[in-house]
Amino acid sequence: MELTGLNFIGNEFSAEGNEIFNGVNPTTGQNLPTDFHEATSNEINKAISKAEQAFSVYSKKSGKEKALFLETIAEEILALDDDLIERCREETALPKTRLTGERGRTVNQLKLFADLLREGSWVEARIETAIPDRQPLPKPDIRSMYKALGPVGIFGASNFPLAFSVAGGDTASALAAGCTVIFKAHPAHPGTCELVASAIIIAVQKTNMPDGTFSMVHGRSTEVGMTIVKHPLIKAIGFTGSFKGGKAIYDAAVKRHEPIPVYAEMGRTNPVFILPDALRERKEEIAKGLASSVTLGVGQFCTNPGLVFFEESEDAKKFQQTAIENFVNVNAGTMLTSGIQNAYQNGIENIRNQQGIKLLAEGKTTGAVGEGIAYMFQTNVGIFLINEQLEKEIFGPSTLTVKANNKTDLLKAAQKLHGHLTITLHATEEDLKNYEDLISILERKAGRLIINGFPTGVEVCHSMIHGGPFPATTDNRTTSVGTLAINRFVRPVSYQNFPDNLLPDELKNNNTLGIWRLVNGERKR
Ligand code: NAP
């Protein structure tokens, strides 16, 4: 499929500006064919005006209509077939099997939201009927439900060019909610973005959604993204990416005349706690599992376990030795972009030079362009407690082990932690009994707690929370993965004393949609 390099202003192609850039093949460092046109402010404004107009129609589409739209997007993505996988592989250096899996995840995510919309109860309809003769005052008829926010801006990350990009979880949940979407294409995979955007536009047309339901603008400068964030018609931002990017966008959004919610899902270090009895029973297995989790996909996962805590013991020494043996045998892989590789190398250099940090293992170099070498470092709780930098993400295949003298030391380290996406415990039943206080501390620190597993791998389902307290995200009340993500793009609205015919179908007396509703305090269909 021939790429155009153009912006999608609703259903129209556009290239008003003179700023051009190319996708880059990370394995060669060479530019890929097709010049991409950075969007001008005029184009971004047009896209947002169209999104505002489209919103009045799109937000009123029924759950069934939106479900069909999402399913059609999924079909159109699959119809891109190898063209999509091949271009994505060229732009990201991610292997074909990984990308095929990620495409499956993206498509299933869209279908999961379609199922949610067909079932319909997600709107949380509440009905309190009037009691006109209530004393001392009559009670009015009040009904409420979730309604879409308006046009929203979405930013995707480079490390999931499909599942956290153009038709990823943020876009799927925003469209499912009834919002219209302006997507800021990621300059690390612009061709992939164009292909997926074209699939969405075909779906818009096939399912008769209004022009402007979806737009995508290219940009390599932060100006493009910031123009979206600051536009008065934009009502929320979904962001997946670095802490620096997410925080800058959040700060800009709160300074707006009308501040808006920013759901920035950023990178953190996902601490792992290995408790004494688990270490005694499974030290080798955990060490091997840790090495493969840290180095999977060249460590380029937001759920990469970058901090590992345990108490000093003979078992701990053996655990560490096995981990070292595994790390030194890992071959370096190609990183997503030269920018990410530079940031990784700088991060490694920085931690190497910190006081009290020892390099335990260095993986194998291949000498290839853009490689990321695996590293394992060591420190102790005393150092960890006084150096804030040690909790920061180094995006790539590295981890820092932190030795505690005893349980008190371990609890101190846990207390010191800031927010993370995940926290993992390796523990036996005995450990879980002895460390209940640790679990109570950790529950306040992460969006997802894992026992005897590894955090890489995020299931897309109804109960997944992929979020967590700041600085993992800028809003810890929600998730960017799973169906609960829809709640980010809605607000509750009450209708008081409305005649039945003016109420949304979800709130009418006759429950024709057959959804679950809370009627006078009782949940019924
Ligand atoms: P990134 O550099 O922050 O880029 C993400 C997007 O935001 C890009 O479109 C980028 O555009 C834009 N952007 C960044 N800074 C901006 C700013 N100051 N103003 C306006 N736009 C800005 O992130 P990345 O390197 O693609 O992704 C890797 C990071 O994402 C890692 O830290 C990883 O842990 C995190 N991540 C988190 C999750 C999660 O769910 N929590 C999932 C995947 C990845 P430009 O490049 O044009 O600036």
Coordinates of C-alpha atoms and ligand atoms in Angstrom, one line a residue:
M1 CA 0.0 0.0 0.0
E2 CA 1.4 3.4 -1.1
L3 CA 1.9 5.9 1.8
T4 CA 1.0 9.5 1.3
G5 CA 2.8 11.2 4.3
L6 CA -0.3 13.5 4.7
N7 CA -2.3 14.5 7.7
F8 CA -5.9 13.3 8.1
I9 CA -8.1 16.2 8.8
G10 CA -11.3 14.2 9.4
N11 CA -11.8 12.3 6.2
E12 CA -9.6 14.7 4.1
F13 CA -5.9 14.5 3.4
S14 CA -3.9 17.6 4.0
A15 CA -0.4 18.9 3.7
E16 CA -0.3 22.7 4.2
G17 CA 3.1 23.0 5.8
N18 CA 6.7 22.8 4.7
E19 CA 8.1 20.8 7.6
I20 CA 8.9 17.3 6.4
F21 CA 10.4 14.3 8.2
N22 CA 10.9 10.6 7.5
G23 CA 10.5 7.4 9.4
V24 CA 13.8 5.9 10.3
N25 CA 14.9 2.2 10.2
P26 CA 16.5 1.7 13.6
T27 CA 18.6 -1.3 12.4
T28 CA 20.3 0.8 9.7
G29 CA 19.8 4.4 10.9
Q30 CA 18.6 5.2 7.4
N31 CA 15.5 7.2 6.4
L32 CA 12.6 5.2 5.1
P33 CA 10.7 6.2 1.9
T34 CA 7.8 8.7 2.2
D35 CA 8.1 12.3 3.4
F36 CA 5.7 13.0 6.3
H37 CA 4.2 16.5 6.6
E38 CA 4.2 18.1 10.0
A39 CA 0.7 19.5 10.6
T40 CA 0.4 23.3 10.8
S41 CA -1.7 25.1 13.5
N42 CA -4.3 25.8 10.9
E43 CA -4.6 22.1 10.1
I44 CA -4.8 21.2 13.7
N45 CA -7.5 23.8 14.3
K46 CA -9.5 22.5 11.3
A47 CA -9.3 19.0 12.6
I48 CA -10.5 20.1 16.1
S49 CA -13.4 22.2 14.6
K50 CA -14.4 19.2 12.6
A51 CA -14.2 17.0 15.7
E52 CA -16.5 19.5 17.6
Q53 CA -19.1 19.4 14.8
A54 CA -18.9 15.7 14.5
F55 CA -19.3 15.3 18.3
S56 CA -22.9 16.5 18.3
V57 CA -23.7 13.6 15.9
Y58 CA -21.2 10.9 17.0
S59 CA -21.9 11.2 20.7
K60 CA -25.6 10.4 20.0
K61 CA -24.9 7.2 18.2
S62 CA -26.2 4.2 19.9
G63 CA -24.0 1.6 21.6
K64 CA -24.8 -0.8 18.7
E65 CA -23.7 1.7 16.1
K66 CA -20.5 2.5 17.9
A67 CA -19.8 -1.2 18.4
L68 CA -20.1 -1.8 14.7
F69 CA -17.8 1.1 14.1
L70 CA -15.1 -0.3 16.4
E71 CA -15.5 -3.8 14.9
T72 CA -15.1 -2.3 11.4
I73 CA -11.9 -0.6 12.5
A74 CA -10.7 -4.0 13.7
E75 CA -11.6 -5.6 10.4
E76 CA -9.9 -2.8 8.4
I77 CA -6.7 -3.1 10.5
L78 CA -6.6 -6.9 9.7
A79 CA -7.2 -6.2 6.0
L80 CA -4.0 -4.2 6.0
D81 CA -2.4 -7.6 6.4
D82 CA 1.4 -7.8 5.9
D83 CA 1.7 -4.2 4.6
L84 CA 1.1 -3.0 8.2
I85 CA 3.4 -5.6 9.9
E86 CA 6.2 -5.0 7.4
R87 CA 6.1 -1.2 7.6
C88 CA 5.9 -1.4 11.4
R89 CA 8.8 -3.8 11.5
E90 CA 10.9 -1.4 9.4
E91 CA 10.1 1.5 11.6
T92 CA 10.5 -0.1 15.0
A93 CA 12.9 -3.1 14.6
L94 CA 10.3 -5.1 16.5
P95 CA 10.1 -8.7 15.3
K96 CA 7.2 -9.9 13.1
T97 CA 5.9 -12.3 15.7
R98 CA 5.7 -9.6 18.3
L99 CA 4.0 -7.3 15.9
T100 CA 1.5 -9.9 14.8
G101 CA 0.7 -10.5 18.5
E102 CA 0.3 -6.8 19.1
R103 CA -2.0 -6.4 16.2
G104 CA -4.1 -9.3 17.6
R105 CA -4.2 -7.5 21.0
T106 CA -5.2 -4.2 19.3
V107 CA -8.0 -5.8 17.3
N108 CA -9.3 -7.7 20.4
Q109 CA -9.2 -4.5 22.4
L110 CA -11.5 -2.8 19.9
K111 CA -13.8 -5.9 20.0
L112 CA -13.9 -5.9 23.8
F113 CA -15.1 -2.3 23.8
A114 CA -17.6 -3.2 21.1
D115 CA -19.0 -6.0 23.5
L116 CA -19.1 -3.5 26.3
L117 CA -21.1 -1.1 24.2
R118 CA -23.5 -3.8 23.0
E119 CA -24.2 -4.8 26.6
G120 CA -24.6 -1.2 27.5
S121 CA -24.7 -1.1 31.3
W122 CA -21.3 0.7 31.5
V123 CA -23.2 4.1 31.4
E124 CA -24.2 3.4 35.1
A125 CA -27.8 4.6 34.6
R126 CA -29.4 5.6 37.9
I127 CA -33.0 6.5 38.3
E128 CA -34.7 8.0 41.3
T129 CA -38.4 8.5 40.6
A130 CA -40.3 11.5 41.9
I131 CA -42.2 11.5 45.2
P132 CA -44.5 14.5 44.7
D133 CA -46.2 14.2 48.1
R134 CA -42.9 13.8 50.2
Q135 CA -42.8 16.0 53.3
P136 CA -41.6 18.5 54.0
L137 CA -40.6 18.9 50.3
P138 CA -41.5 16.9 47.2
K139 CA -38.7 14.7 45.7
P140 CA -38.0 15.5 42.1
D141 CA -37.4 12.8 39.4
I142 CA -33.6 12.6 39.0
R143 CA -31.8 10.3 36.6
S144 CA -28.1 10.2 35.8
M145 CA -25.7 8.4 33.5
Y146 CA -22.2 8.8 31.9
K147 CA -22.0 11.0 28.9
A148 CA -19.0 11.6 26.5
L149 CA -16.8 14.6 27.2
G150 CA -16.3 16.1 23.7
P151 CA -13.3 16.1 21.3
V152 CA -10.2 14.6 23.0
G153 CA -6.5 14.5 22.1
I154 CA -4.6 11.2 22.2
F155 CA -0.8 10.6 22.2
G156 CA 0.7 7.1 21.7
A157 CA 4.0 5.7 22.7
S158 CA 6.8 4.4 20.5
N159 CA 7.2 1.1 22.2
F160 CA 3.7 -0.2 21.3
P161 CA 3.2 1.0 17.7
L162 CA -0.1 -0.7 17.5
A163 CA -1.6 -1.4 20.9
F164 CA -0.8 2.0 22.4
S165 CA -0.9 4.0 19.2
V166 CA -3.4 5.2 16.6
A167 CA -6.1 2.6 17.3
G168 CA -4.8 1.6 20.7
G169 CA -6.5 1.5 24.0
D170 CA -6.8 5.3 24.4
T171 CA -8.4 5.8 21.0
A172 CA -10.7 2.7 21.4
S173 CA -11.9 3.8 24.9
A174 CA -12.4 7.4 23.8
L175 CA -14.4 6.4 20.7
A176 CA -16.4 3.8 22.7
A177 CA -17.3 6.6 25.2
G178 CA -18.6 8.7 22.3
C179 CA -15.8 11.2 22.1
T180 CA -14.3 12.3 18.8
V181 CA -10.5 11.9 18.6
I182 CA -7.6 13.9 17.4
F183 CA -4.6 11.6 17.4
K184 CA -1.0 13.0 17.5
A185 CA 0.9 10.5 15.3
H186 CA 4.2 9.2 16.8
P187 CA 7.2 10.3 14.7
A188 CA 8.9 7.0 15.5
H189 CA 6.4 5.1 13.4
P190 CA 4.7 7.6 11.1
G191 CA 4.0 5.1 8.3
T192 CA 2.4 2.6 10.7
C193 CA 0.3 5.5 12.0
E194 CA -0.9 6.4 8.5
L195 CA -1.9 2.9 7.7
V196 CA -3.9 2.5 10.9
A197 CA -5.5 5.9 10.5
S198 CA -6.6 5.0 7.0
A199 CA -8.3 1.9 8.4
I200 CA -10.1 4.1 10.9
I201 CA -11.2 6.5 8.2
I202 CA -12.5 3.7 6.0
A203 CA -14.5 2.4 9.0
V204 CA -15.9 6.0 9.6
Q205 CA -17.1 6.0 6.1
K206 CA -18.4 2.4 6.0
T207 CA -20.4 2.8 9.2
N208 CA -21.7 6.4 8.4
M209 CA -20.0 8.1 11.2
P210 CA -19.6 11.9 10.7
D211 CA -16.6 13.4 9.0
G212 CA -14.3 14.6 11.9
T213 CA -15.0 11.6 14.2
F214 CA -11.3 10.9 13.8
S215 CA -8.3 13.0 12.7
M216 CA -4.6 12.3 12.8
V217 CA -1.9 14.9 12.7
H218 CA 1.8 14.3 12.2
G219 CA 4.5 16.1 14.1
R220 CA 8.1 15.8 15.2
S221 CA 8.0 19.0 17.2
T222 CA 6.3 19.3 20.6
E223 CA 4.4 22.3 19.1
V224 CA 1.9 20.0 17.3
G225 CA 1.0 18.1 20.5
M226 CA 0.9 21.3 22.5
T227 CA -1.5 23.0 20.0
I228 CA -3.9 20.1 20.6
V229 CA -3.5 20.3 24.4
K230 CA -4.1 24.0 24.5
H231 CA -7.1 24.1 22.1
P232 CA -10.2 25.3 24.0
L233 CA -12.4 22.7 22.3
I234 CA -10.3 19.8 23.5
K235 CA -11.9 18.3 26.7
A236 CA -9.4 15.6 27.8
I237 CA -6.0 14.2 26.9
G238 CA -5.0 10.5 26.8
F239 CA -1.2 10.2 26.8
T240 CA 1.1 7.2 26.9
G241 CA 4.8 7.9 26.9
S242 CA 7.7 9.2 28.9
F243 CA 7.4 11.0 32.3
K244 CA 8.9 14.1 30.7
G245 CA 6.3 14.3 27.9
G246 CA 3.4 13.4 30.1
K247 CA 4.2 15.9 32.8
A248 CA 4.8 18.7 30.3
I249 CA 1.4 18.0 28.8
Y250 CA -0.2 17.8 32.2
D251 CA 1.3 21.1 33.2
A252 CA 0.2 22.8 30.0
A253 CA -3.4 21.4 30.5
V254 CA -3.8 22.7 34.0
K255 CA -2.6 26.2 32.9
R256 CA -5.4 26.4 30.3
H257 CA -8.2 28.9 30.9
E258 CA -10.4 25.8 31.2
P259 CA -8.2 23.1 32.8
I260 CA -8.9 19.6 31.5
P261 CA -8.2 16.1 32.7
V262 CA -4.9 14.6 31.4
Y263 CA -4.6 10.8 31.7
A264 CA -0.9 10.5 31.2
E265 CA 0.4 6.9 31.6
M266 CA 4.1 7.2 32.0
G267 CA 7.1 5.0 32.7
R268 CA 8.3 3.8 36.2
T269 CA 10.5 1.0 37.6
N270 CA 7.9 -1.6 38.8
P271 CA 9.6 -2.9 42.0
V272 CA 9.9 -6.6 42.7
F273 CA 10.1 -7.9 46.3
I274 CA 11.5 -11.4 46.7
L275 CA 10.7 -12.6 50.2
P276 CA 12.9 -15.0 52.2
D277 CA 11.0 -18.2 51.9
A278 CA 10.4 -17.8 48.2
L279 CA 14.1 -17.1 47.8
R280 CA 14.9 -20.3 49.6
E281 CA 12.5 -22.4 47.5
R282 CA 12.8 -20.9 44.0
K283 CA 15.9 -18.7 43.8
E284 CA 17.1 -20.1 40.5
E285 CA 13.7 -20.0 38.8
I286 CA 13.1 -16.4 40.0
A287 CA 16.6 -15.3 38.9
K288 CA 16.0 -16.7 35.4
G289 CA 12.5 -15.2 35.2
L290 CA 13.8 -11.8 36.3
A291 CA 16.6 -11.8 33.6
S292 CA 14.1 -12.6 30.8
S293 CA 11.5 -10.2 32.1
V294 CA 14.0 -7.3 32.3
T295 CA 15.5 -8.0 28.8
L296 CA 12.3 -8.9 27.0
G297 CA 11.8 -6.7 23.9
V298 CA 15.1 -5.0 24.8
G299 CA 13.6 -3.9 28.0
Q300 CA 11.3 -1.4 26.3
F301 CA 8.2 -2.0 28.3
C302 CA 6.6 0.4 30.8
T303 CA 6.2 -2.7 33.0
N304 CA 9.9 -3.6 33.0
P305 CA 11.0 -4.6 36.5
G306 CA 13.8 -2.0 37.2
L307 CA 14.1 -2.5 41.0
V308 CA 14.5 -5.7 42.9
F309 CA 14.4 -5.8 46.7
F310 CA 15.4 -8.7 49.0
E311 CA 17.0 -9.4 52.3
E312 CA 20.6 -10.5 52.5
S313 CA 21.1 -14.2 53.0
E314 CA 23.0 -17.2 51.5
D315 CA 20.0 -17.8 49.3
A316 CA 20.1 -14.2 48.1
K317 CA 23.8 -14.6 47.1
K318 CA 22.9 -17.7 45.1
F319 CA 19.9 -15.9 43.5
Q320 CA 22.2 -13.0 42.5
Q321 CA 24.8 -15.3 41.1
T322 CA 22.2 -17.1 38.9
A323 CA 20.8 -13.7 37.8
I324 CA 24.3 -12.6 36.8
E325 CA 24.9 -15.8 34.8
N326 CA 21.7 -15.1 32.9
F327 CA 22.3 -11.4 32.3
V328 CA 25.8 -11.8 30.9
N329 CA 24.4 -14.2 28.3
V330 CA 21.8 -11.9 26.9
N331 CA 22.5 -10.5 23.5
A332 CA 21.9 -6.8 22.9
G333 CA 18.9 -6.0 20.7
T334 CA 18.1 -3.0 18.5
M335 CA 16.2 -0.2 20.4
L336 CA 13.2 1.6 18.9
T337 CA 14.9 4.9 18.1
S338 CA 18.3 6.6 18.3
G339 CA 16.7 9.0 20.8
I340 CA 15.7 6.1 23.1
Q341 CA 19.1 4.4 22.7
N342 CA 20.8 7.7 23.7
A343 CA 18.6 8.2 26.7
Y344 CA 19.3 4.6 27.7
Q345 CA 23.0 5.0 27.4
N346 CA 22.9 8.2 29.4
G347 CA 20.7 6.6 32.0
I348 CA 23.2 3.7 32.4
E349 CA 26.2 6.1 32.5
N350 CA 24.4 8.1 35.2
I351 CA 23.6 5.2 37.4
R352 CA 27.1 3.8 37.0
N353 CA 28.5 7.0 38.4
Q354 CA 26.2 7.2 41.4
Q355 CA 27.7 6.6 44.8
G356 CA 27.1 3.1 46.3
I357 CA 26.1 1.5 43.0
K358 CA 28.0 -1.6 41.8
L359 CA 27.8 -3.0 38.2
L360 CA 27.0 -6.7 38.7
A361 CA 26.5 -7.9 35.1
E362 CA 26.7 -6.6 31.5
G363 CA 25.1 -8.4 28.6
K364 CA 26.7 -9.1 25.3
T365 CA 27.2 -6.4 22.7
T366 CA 26.6 -7.2 19.0
G367 CA 28.1 -3.9 17.8
A368 CA 25.0 -3.3 15.8
V369 CA 23.6 0.2 15.2
G370 CA 21.1 1.2 17.9
E371 CA 21.8 -1.7 20.3
G372 CA 20.7 -1.8 23.9
I373 CA 23.0 -3.9 26.2
A374 CA 21.5 -5.6 29.3
Y375 CA 22.8 -4.4 32.7
M376 CA 22.2 -5.4 36.3
F377 CA 23.4 -3.2 39.2
Q378 CA 23.4 -3.5 42.9
T379 CA 23.0 -1.3 45.9
N380 CA 21.6 -1.4 49.4
V381 CA 18.6 0.1 51.2
G382 CA 20.7 2.7 52.9
I383 CA 21.8 4.2 49.6
F384 CA 18.3 3.7 48.0
L385 CA 16.7 5.8 50.8
I386 CA 18.9 8.8 50.2
N387 CA 19.1 8.8 46.4
E388 CA 15.7 9.7 44.6
Q389 CA 17.3 9.1 41.2
L390 CA 17.4 5.3 41.8
E391 CA 13.6 5.0 41.5
K392 CA 13.5 6.7 38.1
E393 CA 12.9 4.7 34.9
I394 CA 15.9 3.9 32.7
F395 CA 13.9 2.8 29.6
G396 CA 15.7 -0.3 28.4
P397 CA 17.1 -3.7 29.6
S398 CA 18.5 -2.8 33.0
T399 CA 17.6 -3.5 36.6
L400 CA 18.9 -2.5 40.0
T401 CA 19.0 -5.0 42.9
V402 CA 18.7 -3.5 46.4
K403 CA 19.8 -5.5 49.4
A404 CA 18.1 -5.0 52.7
N405 CA 19.7 -6.0 56.0
N406 CA 16.4 -7.3 57.4
K407 CA 12.7 -7.0 57.3
T408 CA 12.6 -3.5 58.9
D409 CA 15.0 -2.3 56.3
L410 CA 12.8 -3.8 53.5
L411 CA 9.7 -2.1 55.0
K412 CA 11.6 1.3 55.0
A413 CA 12.4 0.9 51.4
A414 CA 8.7 0.0 50.6
Q415 CA 7.5 3.1 52.5
K416 CA 9.9 5.3 50.5
L417 CA 8.6 4.2 47.1
H418 CA 6.5 6.6 45.0
G419 CA 3.8 5.5 42.6
H420 CA 4.4 2.7 40.1
L421 CA 2.3 0.9 37.5
T422 CA 3.0 -2.5 39.1
I423 CA 4.6 -4.0 42.2
T424 CA 5.5 -7.7 42.3
L425 CA 6.0 -10.0 45.2
H426 CA 7.7 -13.4 45.1
A427 CA 6.4 -15.2 48.2
T428 CA 5.3 -18.5 49.7
E429 CA 2.2 -18.8 51.9
E430 CA 4.5 -18.5 54.9
D431 CA 6.0 -15.3 53.5
L432 CA 2.6 -13.8 52.9
K433 CA 1.6 -14.5 56.5
N434 CA 4.9 -12.9 57.8
Y435 CA 4.8 -9.9 55.5
E436 CA 1.1 -8.7 55.6
D437 CA 2.4 -5.3 56.7
L438 CA 4.5 -5.0 53.6
I439 CA 1.5 -5.8 51.4
S440 CA -0.5 -3.0 53.2
I441 CA 2.3 -0.5 52.3
L442 CA 2.6 -1.7 48.7
E443 CA -1.2 -1.5 48.0
R444 CA -0.9 2.3 48.2
K445 CA 2.0 2.4 45.8
A446 CA 0.9 0.7 42.5
G447 CA -2.1 0.2 40.2
R448 CA -1.5 -3.6 40.0
L449 CA 0.0 -6.0 42.6
I450 CA 1.3 -9.3 41.3
I451 CA 2.2 -12.4 43.3
N452 CA 4.7 -14.9 41.9
G453 CA 4.8 -13.6 38.4
F454 CA 6.5 -10.9 36.4
P455 CA 4.9 -7.5 35.5
T456 CA 5.7 -7.5 31.8
G457 CA 2.5 -8.7 30.0
V458 CA -0.7 -6.7 30.6
E459 CA -3.9 -8.6 30.1
V460 CA -6.6 -6.7 28.3
C461 CA -9.8 -7.5 30.3
H462 CA -12.5 -5.9 32.4
S463 CA -10.5 -6.0 35.7
M464 CA -7.1 -4.8 34.5
I465 CA -5.7 -1.7 36.1
H466 CA -2.8 -0.3 34.1
G467 CA -2.3 2.9 36.0
G468 CA -1.1 3.8 39.5
P469 CA -0.2 6.8 41.7
F470 CA 1.9 9.7 40.5
P471 CA 4.5 9.7 39.0
A472 CA 3.4 6.5 37.2
T473 CA 0.4 8.5 36.0
T474 CA -1.1 11.9 36.4
D475 CA -4.5 10.4 37.6
N476 CA -4.5 7.4 39.7
R477 CA -8.3 6.8 39.7
T478 CA -8.4 4.9 36.4
T479 CA -6.6 2.7 33.9
S480 CA -5.4 2.9 30.3
V481 CA -5.9 -0.8 29.6
G482 CA -9.1 -2.8 29.9
T483 CA -12.7 -1.7 29.7
L484 CA -12.6 0.6 32.8
A485 CA -10.5 2.9 30.6
I486 CA -13.8 4.2 29.1
N487 CA -14.5 6.1 32.3
R488 CA -11.7 8.6 31.6
F489 CA -13.6 10.1 28.7
V490 CA -17.1 10.5 30.3
R491 CA -18.7 12.6 32.9
P492 CA -21.8 12.0 34.9
V493 CA -24.9 14.1 34.0
S494 CA -28.2 14.3 35.9
Y495 CA -31.5 15.0 34.3
Q496 CA -34.1 16.4 36.7
N497 CA -37.8 16.3 35.9
F498 CA -37.2 15.5 32.3
P499 CA -40.1 14.3 30.2
D500 CA -39.5 10.7 29.2
N501 CA -39.3 11.4 25.4
L502 CA -36.4 13.9 26.0
L503 CA -34.3 11.5 28.1
P504 CA -31.5 9.4 26.6
D505 CA -32.7 5.8 25.9
E506 CA -30.6 4.5 28.8
L507 CA -32.8 6.5 31.2
K508 CA -36.3 6.2 29.7
N509 CA -39.0 4.5 31.8
N510 CA -39.1 1.6 29.5
N511 CA -35.7 -0.1 29.6
T512 CA -35.8 -1.0 25.9
L513 CA -32.0 -1.5 25.9
G514 CA -32.3 -4.1 28.6
I515 CA -29.3 -2.6 30.5
W516 CA -28.6 -2.9 34.3
R517 CA -29.8 0.2 36.1
L518 CA -30.0 1.4 39.7
V519 CA -33.7 2.2 40.1
N520 CA -34.7 3.7 43.4
G521 CA -31.7 2.0 45.0
E522 CA -32.3 -1.4 43.5
R523 CA -30.1 -2.8 40.7
K524 CA -32.4 -4.2 38.0
R525 CA -32.7 -4.8 34.3
Ligands
NAP1 P1 7.5 10.1 24.5 O1 8.8 10.5 23.9 O2 7.0 10.8 25.7 O3 6.5 10.3 23.3 C1 5.1 10.0 23.4 C2 4.3 11.1 22.5 O4 4.3 12.3 23.2 C3 5.0 11.4 21.2 O5 4.0 11.6 20.2 C4 5.7 12.7 21.5 O6 5.9 13.4 20.3 C5 4.8 13.4 22.4 N1 5.5 14.3 23.3 C6 6.6 13.9 24.1 N2 6.9 15.0 24.8 C7 6.1 16.0 24.5 C8 6.0 17.4 24.9 N3 6.8 17.9 25.8 N4 5.0 18.1 24.3 C9 4.2 17.6 23.4 N5 4.3 16.3 23.0 C10 5.2 15.5 23.5 O7 7.5 8.6 24.8 P2 8.1 7.3 24.0 O8 9.6 7.4 24.0 O9 7.4 7.2 22.7 O10 7.6 6.1 24.8 C11 8.4 5.4 25.8 C12 8.0 5.8 27.2 O11 6.6 5.5 27.3 C13 8.7 5.0 28.3 O12 9.0 5.9 29.3 C14 7.6 4.0 28.7 O13 7.8 3.5 30.0 C15 6.4 4.8 28.5 N6 5.2 3.9 28.3 C16 4.2 3.9 29.2 C17 3.2 3.1 29.1 C18 2.1 3.1 30.1 O14 1.0 2.5 29.9 N7 2.3 3.6 31.3 C19 3.0 2.2 28.0 C20 4.0 2.3 27.0 C21 5.1 3.1 27.2 P3 7.3 14.0 19.8 O15 8.2 12.8 19.8 O16 7.0 14.6 18.6 O17 7.7 14.9 20.9

